[in-house]
mmCIF file of C-alpha atoms in Angstrom:
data_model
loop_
_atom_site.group_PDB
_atom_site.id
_atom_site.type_symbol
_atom_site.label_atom_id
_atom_site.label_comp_id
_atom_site.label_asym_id
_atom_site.label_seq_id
_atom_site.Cartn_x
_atom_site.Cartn_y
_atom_site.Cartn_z
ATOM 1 C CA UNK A 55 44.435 -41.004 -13.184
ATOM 2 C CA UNK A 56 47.303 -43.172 -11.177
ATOM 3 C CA UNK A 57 47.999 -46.326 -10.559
ATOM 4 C CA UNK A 58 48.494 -48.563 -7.523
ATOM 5 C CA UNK A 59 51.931 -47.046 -7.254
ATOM 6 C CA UNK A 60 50.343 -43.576 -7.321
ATOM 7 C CA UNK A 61 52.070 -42.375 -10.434
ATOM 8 C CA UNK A 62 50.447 -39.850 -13.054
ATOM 9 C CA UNK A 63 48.981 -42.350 -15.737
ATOM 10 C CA UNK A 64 46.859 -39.873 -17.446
ATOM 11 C CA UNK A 65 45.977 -35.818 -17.235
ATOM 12 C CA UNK A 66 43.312 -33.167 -17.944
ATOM 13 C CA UNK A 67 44.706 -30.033 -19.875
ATOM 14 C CA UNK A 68 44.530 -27.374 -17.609
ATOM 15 C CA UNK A 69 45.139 -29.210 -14.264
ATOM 16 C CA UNK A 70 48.543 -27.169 -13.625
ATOM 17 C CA UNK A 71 45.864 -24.075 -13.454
ATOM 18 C CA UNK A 72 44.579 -25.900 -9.963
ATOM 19 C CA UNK A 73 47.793 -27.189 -8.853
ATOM 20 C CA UNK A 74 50.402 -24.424 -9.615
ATOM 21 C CA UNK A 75 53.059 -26.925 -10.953
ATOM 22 C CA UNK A 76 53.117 -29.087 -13.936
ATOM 23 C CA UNK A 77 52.892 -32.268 -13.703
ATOM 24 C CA UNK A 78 53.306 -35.073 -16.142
ATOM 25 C CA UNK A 79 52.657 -38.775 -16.921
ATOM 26 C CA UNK A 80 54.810 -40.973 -14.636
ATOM 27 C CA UNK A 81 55.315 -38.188 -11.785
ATOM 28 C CA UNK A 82 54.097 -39.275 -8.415
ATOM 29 C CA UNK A 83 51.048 -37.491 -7.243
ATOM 30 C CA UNK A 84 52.016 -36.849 -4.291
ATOM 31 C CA UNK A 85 54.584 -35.003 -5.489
ATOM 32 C CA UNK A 86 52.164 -32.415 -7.213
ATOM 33 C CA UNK A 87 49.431 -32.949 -4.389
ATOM 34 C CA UNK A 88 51.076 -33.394 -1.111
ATOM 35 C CA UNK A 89 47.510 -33.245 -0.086
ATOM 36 C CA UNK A 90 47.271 -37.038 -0.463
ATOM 37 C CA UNK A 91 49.977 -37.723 1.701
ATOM 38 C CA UNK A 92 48.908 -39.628 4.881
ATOM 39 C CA UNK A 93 45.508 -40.972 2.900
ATOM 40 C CA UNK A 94 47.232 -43.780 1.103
ATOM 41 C CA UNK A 95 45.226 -46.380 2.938
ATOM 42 C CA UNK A 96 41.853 -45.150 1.794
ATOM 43 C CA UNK A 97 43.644 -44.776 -1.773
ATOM 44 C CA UNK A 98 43.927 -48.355 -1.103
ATOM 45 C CA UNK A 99 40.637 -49.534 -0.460
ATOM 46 C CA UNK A 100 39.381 -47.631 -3.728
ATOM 47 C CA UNK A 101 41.502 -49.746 -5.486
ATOM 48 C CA UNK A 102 40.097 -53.199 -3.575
ATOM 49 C CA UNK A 103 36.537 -51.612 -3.794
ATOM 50 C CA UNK A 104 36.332 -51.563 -0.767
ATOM 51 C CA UNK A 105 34.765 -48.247 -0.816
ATOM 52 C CA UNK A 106 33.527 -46.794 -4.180
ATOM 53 C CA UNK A 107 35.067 -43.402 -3.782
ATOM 54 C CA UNK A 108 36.871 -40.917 -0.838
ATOM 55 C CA UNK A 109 36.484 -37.502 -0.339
ATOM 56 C CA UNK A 110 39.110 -35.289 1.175
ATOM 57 C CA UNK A 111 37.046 -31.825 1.627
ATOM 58 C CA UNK A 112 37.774 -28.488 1.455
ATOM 59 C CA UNK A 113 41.600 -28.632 0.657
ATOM 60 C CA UNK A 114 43.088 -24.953 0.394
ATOM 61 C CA UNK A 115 45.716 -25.516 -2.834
ATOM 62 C CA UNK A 116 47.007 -22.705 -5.562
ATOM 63 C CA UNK A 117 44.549 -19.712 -3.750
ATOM 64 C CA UNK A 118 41.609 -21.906 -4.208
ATOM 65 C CA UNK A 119 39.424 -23.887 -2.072
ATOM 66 C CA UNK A 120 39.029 -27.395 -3.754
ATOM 67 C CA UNK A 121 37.389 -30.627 -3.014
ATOM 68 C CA UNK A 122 39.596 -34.214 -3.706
ATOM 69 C CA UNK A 123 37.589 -37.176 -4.860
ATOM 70 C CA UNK A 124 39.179 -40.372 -5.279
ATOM 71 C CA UNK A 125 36.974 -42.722 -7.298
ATOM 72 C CA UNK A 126 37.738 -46.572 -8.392
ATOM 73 C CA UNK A 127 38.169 -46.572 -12.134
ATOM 74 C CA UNK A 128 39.511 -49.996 -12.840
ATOM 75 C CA UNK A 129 41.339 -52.566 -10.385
ATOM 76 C CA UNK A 130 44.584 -50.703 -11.443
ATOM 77 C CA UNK A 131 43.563 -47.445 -11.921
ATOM 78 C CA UNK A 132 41.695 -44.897 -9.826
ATOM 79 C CA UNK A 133 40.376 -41.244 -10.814
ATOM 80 C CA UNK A 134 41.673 -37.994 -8.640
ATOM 81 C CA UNK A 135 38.783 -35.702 -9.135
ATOM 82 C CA UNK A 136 39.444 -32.072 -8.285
ATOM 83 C CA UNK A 137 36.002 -29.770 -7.737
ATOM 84 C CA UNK A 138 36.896 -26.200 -7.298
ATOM 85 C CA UNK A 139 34.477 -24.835 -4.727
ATOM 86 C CA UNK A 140 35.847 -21.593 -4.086
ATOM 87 C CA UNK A 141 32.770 -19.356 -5.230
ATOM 88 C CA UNK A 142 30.989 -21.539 -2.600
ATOM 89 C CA UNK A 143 33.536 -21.248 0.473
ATOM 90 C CA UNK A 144 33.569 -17.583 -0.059
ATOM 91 C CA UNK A 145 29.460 -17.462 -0.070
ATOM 92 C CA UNK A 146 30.012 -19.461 3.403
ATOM 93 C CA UNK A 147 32.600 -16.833 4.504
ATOM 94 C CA UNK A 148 30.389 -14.268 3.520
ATOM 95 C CA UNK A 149 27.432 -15.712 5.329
ATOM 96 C CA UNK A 150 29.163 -16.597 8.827
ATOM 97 C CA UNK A 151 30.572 -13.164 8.465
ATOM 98 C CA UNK A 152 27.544 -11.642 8.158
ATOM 99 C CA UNK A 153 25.280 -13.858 11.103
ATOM 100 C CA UNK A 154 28.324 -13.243 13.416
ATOM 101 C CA UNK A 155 27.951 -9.263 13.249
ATOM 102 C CA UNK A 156 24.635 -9.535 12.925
ATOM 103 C CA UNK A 157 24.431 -11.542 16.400
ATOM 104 C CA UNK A 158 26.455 -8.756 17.485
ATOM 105 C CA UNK A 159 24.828 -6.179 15.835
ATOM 106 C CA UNK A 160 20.961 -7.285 17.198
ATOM 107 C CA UNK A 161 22.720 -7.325 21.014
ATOM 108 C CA UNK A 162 24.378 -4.110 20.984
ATOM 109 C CA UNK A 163 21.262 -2.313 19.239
ATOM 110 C CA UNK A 164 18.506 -4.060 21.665
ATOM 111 C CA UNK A 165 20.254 -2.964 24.322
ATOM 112 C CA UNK A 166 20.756 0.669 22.978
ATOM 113 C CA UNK A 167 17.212 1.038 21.732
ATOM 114 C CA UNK A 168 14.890 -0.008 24.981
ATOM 115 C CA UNK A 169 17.603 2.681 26.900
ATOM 116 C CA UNK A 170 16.417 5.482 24.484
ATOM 117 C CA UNK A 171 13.724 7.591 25.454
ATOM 118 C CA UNK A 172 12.840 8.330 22.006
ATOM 119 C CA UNK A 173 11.071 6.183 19.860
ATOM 120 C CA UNK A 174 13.004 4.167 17.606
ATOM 121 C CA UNK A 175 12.976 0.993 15.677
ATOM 122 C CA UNK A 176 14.955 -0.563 13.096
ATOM 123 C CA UNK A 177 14.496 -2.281 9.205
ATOM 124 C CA UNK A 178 16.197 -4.870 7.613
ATOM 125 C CA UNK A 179 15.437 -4.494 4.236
ATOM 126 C CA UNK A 180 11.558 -3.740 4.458
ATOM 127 C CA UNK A 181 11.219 -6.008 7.755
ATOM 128 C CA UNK A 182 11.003 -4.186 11.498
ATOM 129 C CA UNK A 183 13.436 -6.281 13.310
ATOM 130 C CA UNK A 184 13.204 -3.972 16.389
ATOM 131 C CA UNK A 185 11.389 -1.786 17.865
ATOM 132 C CA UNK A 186 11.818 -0.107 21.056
ATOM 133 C CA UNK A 187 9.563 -0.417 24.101
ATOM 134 C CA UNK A 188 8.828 3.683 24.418
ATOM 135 C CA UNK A 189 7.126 3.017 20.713
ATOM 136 C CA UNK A 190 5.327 -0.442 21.969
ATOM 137 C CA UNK A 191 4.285 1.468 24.368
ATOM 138 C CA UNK A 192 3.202 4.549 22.481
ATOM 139 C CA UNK A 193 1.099 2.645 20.120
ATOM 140 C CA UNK A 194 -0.202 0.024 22.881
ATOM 141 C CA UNK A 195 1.385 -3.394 21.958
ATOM 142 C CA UNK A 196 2.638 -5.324 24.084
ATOM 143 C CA UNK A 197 5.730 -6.866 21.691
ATOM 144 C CA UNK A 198 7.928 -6.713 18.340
ATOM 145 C CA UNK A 199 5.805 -10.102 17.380
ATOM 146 C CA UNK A 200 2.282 -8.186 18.213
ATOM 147 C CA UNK A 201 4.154 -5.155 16.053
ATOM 148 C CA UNK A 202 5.033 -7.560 13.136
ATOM 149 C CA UNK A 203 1.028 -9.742 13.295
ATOM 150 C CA UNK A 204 -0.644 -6.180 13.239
ATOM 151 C CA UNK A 205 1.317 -5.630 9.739
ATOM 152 C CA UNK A 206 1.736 -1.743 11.542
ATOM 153 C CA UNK A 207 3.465 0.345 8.315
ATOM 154 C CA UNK A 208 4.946 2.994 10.068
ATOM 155 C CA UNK A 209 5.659 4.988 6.426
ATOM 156 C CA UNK A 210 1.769 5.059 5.395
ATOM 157 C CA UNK A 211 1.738 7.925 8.405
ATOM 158 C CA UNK A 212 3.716 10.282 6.199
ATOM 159 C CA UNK A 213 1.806 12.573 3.198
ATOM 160 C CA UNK A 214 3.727 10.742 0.097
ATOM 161 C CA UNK A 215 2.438 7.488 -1.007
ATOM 162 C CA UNK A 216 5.242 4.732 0.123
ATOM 163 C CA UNK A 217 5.694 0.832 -0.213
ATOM 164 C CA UNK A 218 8.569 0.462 2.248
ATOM 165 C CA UNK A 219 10.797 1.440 5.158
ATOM 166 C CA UNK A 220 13.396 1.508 2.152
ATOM 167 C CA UNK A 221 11.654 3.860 0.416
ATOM 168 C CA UNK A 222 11.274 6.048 3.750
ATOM 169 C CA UNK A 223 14.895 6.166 4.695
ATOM 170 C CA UNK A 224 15.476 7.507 0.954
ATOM 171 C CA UNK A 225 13.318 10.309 1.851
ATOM 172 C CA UNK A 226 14.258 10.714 5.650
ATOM 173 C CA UNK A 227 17.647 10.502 4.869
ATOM 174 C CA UNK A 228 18.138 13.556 2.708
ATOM 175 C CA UNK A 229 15.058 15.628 4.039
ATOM 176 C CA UNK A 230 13.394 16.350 7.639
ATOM 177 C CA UNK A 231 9.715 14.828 7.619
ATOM 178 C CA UNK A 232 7.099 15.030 9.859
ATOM 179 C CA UNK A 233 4.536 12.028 10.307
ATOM 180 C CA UNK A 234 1.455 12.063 12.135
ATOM 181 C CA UNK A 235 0.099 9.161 14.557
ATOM 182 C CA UNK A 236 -2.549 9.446 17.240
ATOM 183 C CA UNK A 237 -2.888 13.665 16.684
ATOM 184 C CA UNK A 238 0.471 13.798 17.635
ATOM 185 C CA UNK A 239 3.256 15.144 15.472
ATOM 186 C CA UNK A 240 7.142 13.718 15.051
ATOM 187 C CA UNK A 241 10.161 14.389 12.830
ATOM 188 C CA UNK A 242 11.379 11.230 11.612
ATOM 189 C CA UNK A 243 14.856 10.600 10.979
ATOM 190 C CA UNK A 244 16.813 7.995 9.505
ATOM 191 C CA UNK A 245 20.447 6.760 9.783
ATOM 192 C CA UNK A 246 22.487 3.870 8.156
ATOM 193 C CA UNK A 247 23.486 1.502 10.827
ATOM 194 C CA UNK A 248 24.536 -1.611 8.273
ATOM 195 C CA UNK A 249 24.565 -2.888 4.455
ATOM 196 C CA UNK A 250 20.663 -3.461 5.476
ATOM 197 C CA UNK A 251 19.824 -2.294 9.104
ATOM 198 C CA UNK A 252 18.601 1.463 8.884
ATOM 199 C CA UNK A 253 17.539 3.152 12.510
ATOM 200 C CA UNK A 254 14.340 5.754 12.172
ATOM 201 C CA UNK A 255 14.192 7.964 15.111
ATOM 202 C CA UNK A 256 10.658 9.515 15.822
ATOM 203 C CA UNK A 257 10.942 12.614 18.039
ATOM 204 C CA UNK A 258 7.615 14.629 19.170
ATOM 205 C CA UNK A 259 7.286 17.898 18.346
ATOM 206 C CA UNK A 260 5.753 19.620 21.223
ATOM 207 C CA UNK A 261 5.209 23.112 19.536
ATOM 208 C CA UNK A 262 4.408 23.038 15.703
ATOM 209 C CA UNK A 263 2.296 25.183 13.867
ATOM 210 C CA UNK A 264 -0.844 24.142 12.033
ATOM 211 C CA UNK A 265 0.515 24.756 8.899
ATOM 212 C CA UNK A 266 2.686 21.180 8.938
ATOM 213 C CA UNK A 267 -1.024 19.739 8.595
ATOM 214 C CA UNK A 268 -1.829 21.461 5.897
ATOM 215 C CA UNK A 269 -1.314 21.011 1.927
ATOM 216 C CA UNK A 270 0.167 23.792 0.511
ATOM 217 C CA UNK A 271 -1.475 23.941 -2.917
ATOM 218 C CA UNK A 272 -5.205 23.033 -2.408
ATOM 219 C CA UNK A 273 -5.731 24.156 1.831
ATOM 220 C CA UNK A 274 -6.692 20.959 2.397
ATOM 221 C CA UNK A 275 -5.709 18.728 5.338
ATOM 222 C CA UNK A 276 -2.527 16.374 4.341
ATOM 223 C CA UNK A 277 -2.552 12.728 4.574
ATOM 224 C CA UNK A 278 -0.566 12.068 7.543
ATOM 225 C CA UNK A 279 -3.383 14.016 9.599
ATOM 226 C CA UNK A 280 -6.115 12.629 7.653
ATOM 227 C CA UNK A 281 -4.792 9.195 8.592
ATOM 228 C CA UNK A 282 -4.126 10.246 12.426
ATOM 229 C CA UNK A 283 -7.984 11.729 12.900
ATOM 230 C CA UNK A 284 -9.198 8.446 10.993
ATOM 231 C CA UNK A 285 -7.808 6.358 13.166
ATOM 232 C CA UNK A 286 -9.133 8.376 16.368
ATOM 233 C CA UNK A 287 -12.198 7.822 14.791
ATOM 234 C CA UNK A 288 -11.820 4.214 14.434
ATOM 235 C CA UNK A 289 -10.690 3.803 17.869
ATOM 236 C CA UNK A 290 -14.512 5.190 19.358
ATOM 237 C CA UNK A 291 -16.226 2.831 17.520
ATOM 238 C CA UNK A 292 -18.096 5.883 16.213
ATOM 239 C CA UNK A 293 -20.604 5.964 13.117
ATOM 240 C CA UNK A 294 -18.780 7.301 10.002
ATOM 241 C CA UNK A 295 -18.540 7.071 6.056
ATOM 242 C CA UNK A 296 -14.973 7.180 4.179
ATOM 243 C CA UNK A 297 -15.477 9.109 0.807
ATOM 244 C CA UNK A 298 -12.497 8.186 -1.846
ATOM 245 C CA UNK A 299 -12.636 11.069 -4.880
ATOM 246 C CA UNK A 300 -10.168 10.981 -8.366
ATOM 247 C CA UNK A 301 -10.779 13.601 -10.364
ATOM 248 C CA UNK A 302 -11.178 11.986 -14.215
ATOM 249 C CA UNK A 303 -9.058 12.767 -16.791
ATOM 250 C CA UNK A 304 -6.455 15.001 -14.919
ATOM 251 C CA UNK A 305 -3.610 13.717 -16.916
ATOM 252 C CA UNK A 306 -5.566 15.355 -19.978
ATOM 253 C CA UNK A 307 -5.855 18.687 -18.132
ATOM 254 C CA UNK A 308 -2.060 19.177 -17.808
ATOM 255 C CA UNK A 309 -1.301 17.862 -21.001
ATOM 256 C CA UNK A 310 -3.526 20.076 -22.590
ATOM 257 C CA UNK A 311 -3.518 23.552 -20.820
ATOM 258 C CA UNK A 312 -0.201 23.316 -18.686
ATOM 259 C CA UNK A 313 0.627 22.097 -14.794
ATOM 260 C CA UNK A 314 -0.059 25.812 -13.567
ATOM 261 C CA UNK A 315 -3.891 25.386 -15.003
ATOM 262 C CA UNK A 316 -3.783 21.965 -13.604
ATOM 263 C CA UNK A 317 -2.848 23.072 -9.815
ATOM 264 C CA UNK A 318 -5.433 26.068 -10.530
ATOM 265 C CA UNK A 319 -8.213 22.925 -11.147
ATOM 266 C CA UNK A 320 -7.338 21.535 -7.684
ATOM 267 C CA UNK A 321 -7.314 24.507 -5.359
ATOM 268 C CA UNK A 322 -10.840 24.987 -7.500
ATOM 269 C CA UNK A 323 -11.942 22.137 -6.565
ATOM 270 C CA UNK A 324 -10.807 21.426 -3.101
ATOM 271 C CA UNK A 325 -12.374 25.217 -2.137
ATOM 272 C CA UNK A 326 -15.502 23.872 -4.232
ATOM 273 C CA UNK A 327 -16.164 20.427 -1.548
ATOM 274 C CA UNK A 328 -15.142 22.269 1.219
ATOM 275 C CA UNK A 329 -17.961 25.243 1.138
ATOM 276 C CA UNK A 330 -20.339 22.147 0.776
ATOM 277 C CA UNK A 331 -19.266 20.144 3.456
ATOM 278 C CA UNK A 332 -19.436 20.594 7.397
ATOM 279 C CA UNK A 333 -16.901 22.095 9.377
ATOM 280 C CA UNK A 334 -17.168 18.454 11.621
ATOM 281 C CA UNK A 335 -16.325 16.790 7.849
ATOM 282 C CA UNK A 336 -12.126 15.832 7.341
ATOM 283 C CA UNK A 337 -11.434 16.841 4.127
ATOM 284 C CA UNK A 338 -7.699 15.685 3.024
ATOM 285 C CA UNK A 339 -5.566 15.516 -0.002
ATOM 286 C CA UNK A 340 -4.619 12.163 -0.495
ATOM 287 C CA UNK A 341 -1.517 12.767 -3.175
ATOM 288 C CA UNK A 342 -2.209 14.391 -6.853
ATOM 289 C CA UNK A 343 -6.033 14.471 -7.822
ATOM 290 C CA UNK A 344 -6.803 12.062 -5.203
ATOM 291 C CA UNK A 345 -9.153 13.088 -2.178
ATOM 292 C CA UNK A 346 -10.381 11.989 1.043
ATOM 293 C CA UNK A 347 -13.468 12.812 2.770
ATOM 294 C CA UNK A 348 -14.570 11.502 6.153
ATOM 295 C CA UNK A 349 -18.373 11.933 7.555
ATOM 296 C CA UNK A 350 -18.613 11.401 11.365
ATOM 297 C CA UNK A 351 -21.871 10.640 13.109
ATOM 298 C CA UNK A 352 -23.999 10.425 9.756
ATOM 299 C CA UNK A 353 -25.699 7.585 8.195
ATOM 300 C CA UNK A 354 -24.572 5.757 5.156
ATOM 301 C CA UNK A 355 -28.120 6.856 2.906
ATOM 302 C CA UNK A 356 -27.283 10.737 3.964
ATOM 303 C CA UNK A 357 -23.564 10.277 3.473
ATOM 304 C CA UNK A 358 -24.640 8.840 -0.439
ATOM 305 C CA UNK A 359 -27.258 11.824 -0.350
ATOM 306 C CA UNK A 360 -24.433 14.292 0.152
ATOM 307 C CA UNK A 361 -21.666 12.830 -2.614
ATOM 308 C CA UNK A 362 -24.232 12.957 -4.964
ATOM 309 C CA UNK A 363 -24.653 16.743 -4.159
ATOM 310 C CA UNK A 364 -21.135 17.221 -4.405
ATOM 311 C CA UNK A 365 -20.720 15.487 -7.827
ATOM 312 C CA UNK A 366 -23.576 17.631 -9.213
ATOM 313 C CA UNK A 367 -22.116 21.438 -7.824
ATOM 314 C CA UNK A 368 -18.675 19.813 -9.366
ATOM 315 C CA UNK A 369 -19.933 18.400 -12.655
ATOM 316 C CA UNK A 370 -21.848 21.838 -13.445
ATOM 317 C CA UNK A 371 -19.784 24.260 -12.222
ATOM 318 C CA UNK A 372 -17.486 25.640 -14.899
ATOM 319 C CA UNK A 373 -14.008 26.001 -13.714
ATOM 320 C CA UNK A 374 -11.909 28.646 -14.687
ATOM 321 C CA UNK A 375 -9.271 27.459 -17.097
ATOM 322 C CA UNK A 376 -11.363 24.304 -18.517
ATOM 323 C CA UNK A 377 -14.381 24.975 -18.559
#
C-alpha cells in the first residue's frame, strides 16, 4: 500500500521474492518498482476515483513476467497489486512458437508432398492434415476435406488390429509393413517430421510374392487382402454375404493345454472351413481366433444354409489336442 506521496505504507511478506530488493515502510515505490515511473497521473486518478483501478500489463521484473494493478483503497491510500503470470506468458510463448513453425512447417511440407511421386500424407496426432495429390488420386477423391468427410483410416489396411496413425508409426517405424488397398500392395514407412507431425510413405511393390498375403500359421488369407478384395467387391455393387466367426472359449484352450495346442486348433480349423467352402469364397484371418468369410454371388438364405453346415462339420469334428 502507498500513499498520495507514493511511499511504502504497508507490505506483504514475501514481496522482495517478486521485486529482487527489499523494501520497507516509508521507501518510495518507485524506488523498488521503477515500473511506475511515468504512470503517476493514473496513480492519481485512483486516488480521486476517478477510475477504480489501472493496470500496467505484462511488466518483465526479477525473471518473471508480472501484471501491476493499482486499485483505490481509501482516499489516501491505494493498493499495488502484483499477479505473477509467468506460467501463462510462457504457455503464450510456447503457443506462438509452435503456430509460427507450424505455418512454416504446413508450407514447406505441401509443397514437398504434391512434388513427390509417391504417395504420402501426414498425421498430427491421429488427424491427416495432408495428403498428397498422387494418393487423392489413387483412391479417387478429389481433396484432403473429401479425405477427412469419408473418415478413410489408412491403418485398418494393415493385418494387426489398429486405432490410430499413432499406433501405425509405432509399428512402421521400427518394422517394414506391407498394406493392401485396391489389390495392390505397398510398404509403408514412417518418419518423425515434428513433436506431432509423422510422414507415412506408401511405395508399390511391383513384384511381391503371394506369400505377403498369406497368414503364416493357419494358410489363410491376411486381413489387409481380405479388406482389399472386400472392397473390390463393394465397388461392383455385386451380391455377397460377410461371415464374422470367434471361436468360443479359446482363451480356455491355451490356458489349459498350452499356446502350441492352441495354434494346432487354428490351422485345424482354418483347413476344416476351407475344404467346405468354394474356391470363389475369401476366407481370411482376421487377428487371433477371429475369422472372415466372404460369399460372392450367393443369396443370403444359401449363405445361412452354408454357416450352418460349417458350424455342424466344426462342432462334431473332434480336433486333435481337445477333443
Amino acid at each position: 500500500m502507498i500513499d498520495k506521496s507514493l511511499n511504502i505504507v504497508s507490505l506483504s511478506d514475501g514481496i522482495n521474492s517478486y521485486l529482487g530488493t527489499n523494501p520497507i515502510v516509508g521507501d518510495e515505490i518507485c524506488k523498488h518498482l521503477a515500473e511506475l515511473v511515468g504512470y503517476e497521473d493514473e496513480i492519481k486518478q485512483v486516488f480521486n476515483k476517478n477510475i477504480p483501478s489501472y493496470l500496467i500489463e505484462v511488466v518483465y521484473i526479477n525473471d518473471m513476467y508480472i501484471n501491476i494493478s493499482i486499485e483505490y483503497y481509501s482516499e489516501d491510500i491505494v493498493t499495488i497489486l502484483l499477479h505473477n503470470i509467468d506460467d501463462i506468458m510462457k504457455s503464450k510463448r510456447k503457443m506462438l512458437q509452435y503456430s509460427n513453425e507450424s505455418l512454416l512447417l504446413n508450407n514447406t511440407l505441401e509443397k514437398m508432398l504434391n512434388l513427390q511421386n509417391a504417395m504420402l500424407f501426414v498425421s498430427d496426432n491421429d488427424d491427416i492434415i495432408y495428403a498428397n495429390k498422387k494418393l487423392l488420386d489413387y483412391l479417387n477423391i478429389d481433396s484432403l476435406d473429401d479425405f477427412k468427410d469419408n473418415n478413410i483410416k489408412l491403418y485398418r489396411y494393415l493385418d494387426v488390429i489398429l486405432n490410430s496413425y499413432n499406433e501405425l508409426f509405432d509399428i512402421v517405424n521400427s518394422k517394414e509393413k506391407y498394406i493392401v488397398m485396391k489389390n495392390d500392395t505397398f510398404i509403408i514407412n514412417g518418419t518423425q517430421l515434428e513433436s506431432t507431425h509423422k510422414l507415412f510413405t506408401l511405395s508399390k511393390v511391383t513384384k511381391l510374392s503371394n506369400e505377403i498375403h498369406i497368414d503364416s500359421l493357419t494358410r489363410l488369407y491376411r486381413k489387409s487382402y481380405f479388406m482389399a478384395q472386400f472392397e473390390i467387391v463393394i465397388e461392383k455393387k455385386g451380391i455377397y454375404t460377410l461371415v464374422v466367426m470367434d471361436l468360443d472359449n479359446f482363451k480356455r484352450v491355451n490356458d489349459t493345454y498350452g499356446h502350441l495346442a492352441g495354434d494346432d486348433v487354428l490351422k485345424e480349423f482354418a483347413s476344416l472351413v476351407k475344404s467346405n467352402i468354394r474356391k470363389d469364397d475369401i476366407f481370411a484371418r482376421w487377428g487371433g481366433e477371429e475369422f472372415l468369410l466372404l460369399f460372392q454371388n450367393t443369396s443370403l438364405e444359401n449363405s445361412i444354409k452354408k454357416v450352418k453346415q460349417i458350424h455342424s462339420i466344426v462342432d462334431n469334428h473332434k480336433f486333435q489336442h481337445i477333443g
